[in-house]
C-alpha cells in the first residue's frame, strides 16, 4: 500500500507539472530575483507552487487557467473570499480619496470602533501593519506594565516572526521523544543571544502543569501569550477549563494574559474569547480585520494601553509604523467586518460543521486513521488514530501523507494547505463543501495519498 501510494504520488507530481507549465516558468523567473522563488516560506511547496493570477468568490485561477476552489482563504485572511464586491467598492472609494496620510484618517477610527464594540476586553486599541508587529507591541506593553522580563508561550504556539515568539512553535519527532516536559528550542537561526532565556515554554491543554510553571516563575513573568485555538499549530482548540485556569492563575500573579486572536477572531462575533467566555488583558488581531489588505491591531485594558498615550508628553512606549491604520486597509476592514454579522457567522459555522461531518464520514468509509480538528471555519486534518490535543499530537501524525493529500486535491481543483489546514470563507456553499469531501474520498480511494 505504501509502495502503491508512492507510485501514485509520483504520477500526481507528473500530472501537476504537466498542467502548470506557466507556473513553472513564473517560478523560474521569480527564482532569479526572489530568494527561493518566493517571498513567504509557507506558500512554497515542491516542485514549485501554482502561481495565482485571479481570484473571485471562492475560486482562484492559476497562470495556466486551472481553477481551484479555495479552502485556505490565504491562511485565514479572506473571510468573504476573493474580490468580495463590498470590499472592492470600499477600496475604489478610498483609492479615489487617498490611500494613506501623514495624519489620522476617519477610516481607522471606524475600524477601531467596530473592534472595540465587538470585543468586551478591549477598551482601546492601536493598529500595526502585521500580526508580528501587533504581537511585539503586546509583549512590549506587558513588559513595560509589569516591569518584568519573561514571557510565557506554549509549545506549538505560532505568533509570527518576533524574536521572542520564534521559540518552540514547532518541534520535531526526535525532540518530543526526548522529554514529556515542555521543550525550549529556537525555530530559526539568527536570534540574538538571551532570547531563549527570557521565554518560558508551557504545555498546551495541560492545565495543572502549565499553571504550576506559571506560578513557579510568577515574579519574573510579564505575560502569557496563546491562541484560544492554536491555528498554525494544527487548529487545536484549548479546553475551556484550561483557558479559565490560565486566566485565574495569571490574574492572581499580576501577569498579563494575551490572547493572540490573529487567526481565531473569525471564530466568534467578538472573537474566540467570546466563544470561550474568558477575557484576556490584551488581544492581538490581524488577518480578517482588514479585508485582505495588510493591517493588524492590538488592544486591551485602558490602564495598560495608556502606556502608548502621547497626550501628556512622550509616552513610555512610543509606537511607530508608517502604514499603521492605513486608510485603504482600514476601509477594506470596515467593509469586511460590517459583513461579519451574526447571520453570516452562523452560516459559516453551518458549512464548517457540514464539512467536518462529511470528512469524518469519508475517513470512516475509507478506513483512514484521520481526524478533523477545529471548529467554526478553522480546521486541520491530522492523519492520526490518536486524538490530537496539542502540538505533540500533530508531530506524531503522518505529515507527509497530508502533503500528498494536498497535492491530490490540487489536481482535483481544491486548494488546502500542504500541512492540512482548511479555512472556510462565506463565499463557499454546500455544493463546494460536498465537492471537497468527494474529492478527499476520491483521493483516498484512488491510492494517490
Ligand atoms: C496566531 C498568529 N499570530 C501572529 C501571526 C503573524 O502575523 P503576520 O504574518 O501578519 O506577521 C500569525 C501569522 O500567521 C498568526 O497565525
mmCIF file of N, CA, C and O in Angstrom, residues 171-178 395-396 399:
data_model
loop_
_atom_site.group_PDB
_atom_site.id
_atom_site.type_symbol
_atom_site.label_atom_id
_atom_site.label_comp_id
_atom_site.label_asym_id
_atom_site.label_seq_id
_atom_site.Cartn_x
_atom_site.Cartn_y
_atom_site.Cartn_z
ATOM 1 N N UNK A 171 8.056 21.581 16.894
ATOM 2 C CA UNK A 171 9.021 20.630 17.439
ATOM 3 C C UNK A 171 9.146 19.465 16.466
ATOM 4 O O UNK A 171 8.221 19.183 15.704
ATOM 5 N N UNK A 172 10.272 18.787 16.526
ATOM 6 C CA UNK A 172 10.463 17.630 15.650
ATOM 7 C C UNK A 172 10.106 16.347 16.403
ATOM 8 O O UNK A 172 10.014 16.343 17.639
ATOM 9 N N UNK A 173 9.924 15.285 15.626
ATOM 10 C CA UNK A 173 9.593 13.982 16.227
ATOM 11 C C UNK A 173 10.705 13.559 17.185
ATOM 12 O O UNK A 173 10.430 13.030 18.266
ATOM 13 N N UNK A 174 11.956 13.823 16.805
ATOM 14 C CA UNK A 174 13.089 13.444 17.681
ATOM 15 C C UNK A 174 13.014 14.219 18.992
ATOM 16 O O UNK A 174 13.239 13.673 20.059
ATOM 17 N N UNK A 175 12.690 15.504 18.887
ATOM 18 C CA UNK A 175 12.657 16.323 20.110
ATOM 19 C C UNK A 175 11.599 15.832 21.093
ATOM 20 O O UNK A 175 11.865 15.722 22.290
ATOM 21 N N UNK A 176 10.399 15.543 20.586
ATOM 22 C CA UNK A 176 9.347 15.187 21.550
ATOM 23 C C UNK A 176 9.608 13.837 22.209
ATOM 24 O O UNK A 176 9.090 13.565 23.281
ATOM 25 N N UNK A 177 10.428 13.035 21.562
ATOM 26 C CA UNK A 177 10.765 11.756 22.194
ATOM 27 C C UNK A 177 11.696 11.934 23.393
ATOM 28 O O UNK A 177 11.749 11.091 24.283
ATOM 29 N N UNK A 178 12.401 13.062 23.421
ATOM 30 C CA UNK A 178 13.398 13.227 24.484
ATOM 31 C C UNK A 178 12.786 13.623 25.823
ATOM 32 O O UNK A 178 13.386 13.393 26.856
ATOM 33 N N UNK A 395 2.801 16.310 15.619
ATOM 34 C CA UNK A 395 4.142 15.845 15.234
ATOM 35 C C UNK A 395 4.113 14.328 15.042
ATOM 36 O O UNK A 395 4.742 13.783 14.130
ATOM 37 N N UNK A 396 3.310 13.671 15.876
ATOM 38 C CA UNK A 396 3.195 12.215 15.776
ATOM 39 C C UNK A 396 2.356 11.761 14.585
ATOM 40 O O UNK A 396 2.409 10.599 14.191
ATOM 41 N N UNK A 399 2.565 13.550 8.524
ATOM 42 C CA UNK A 399 2.507 14.852 7.854
ATOM 43 C C UNK A 399 2.852 14.758 6.365
ATOM 44 O O UNK A 399 2.440 15.600 5.578
#
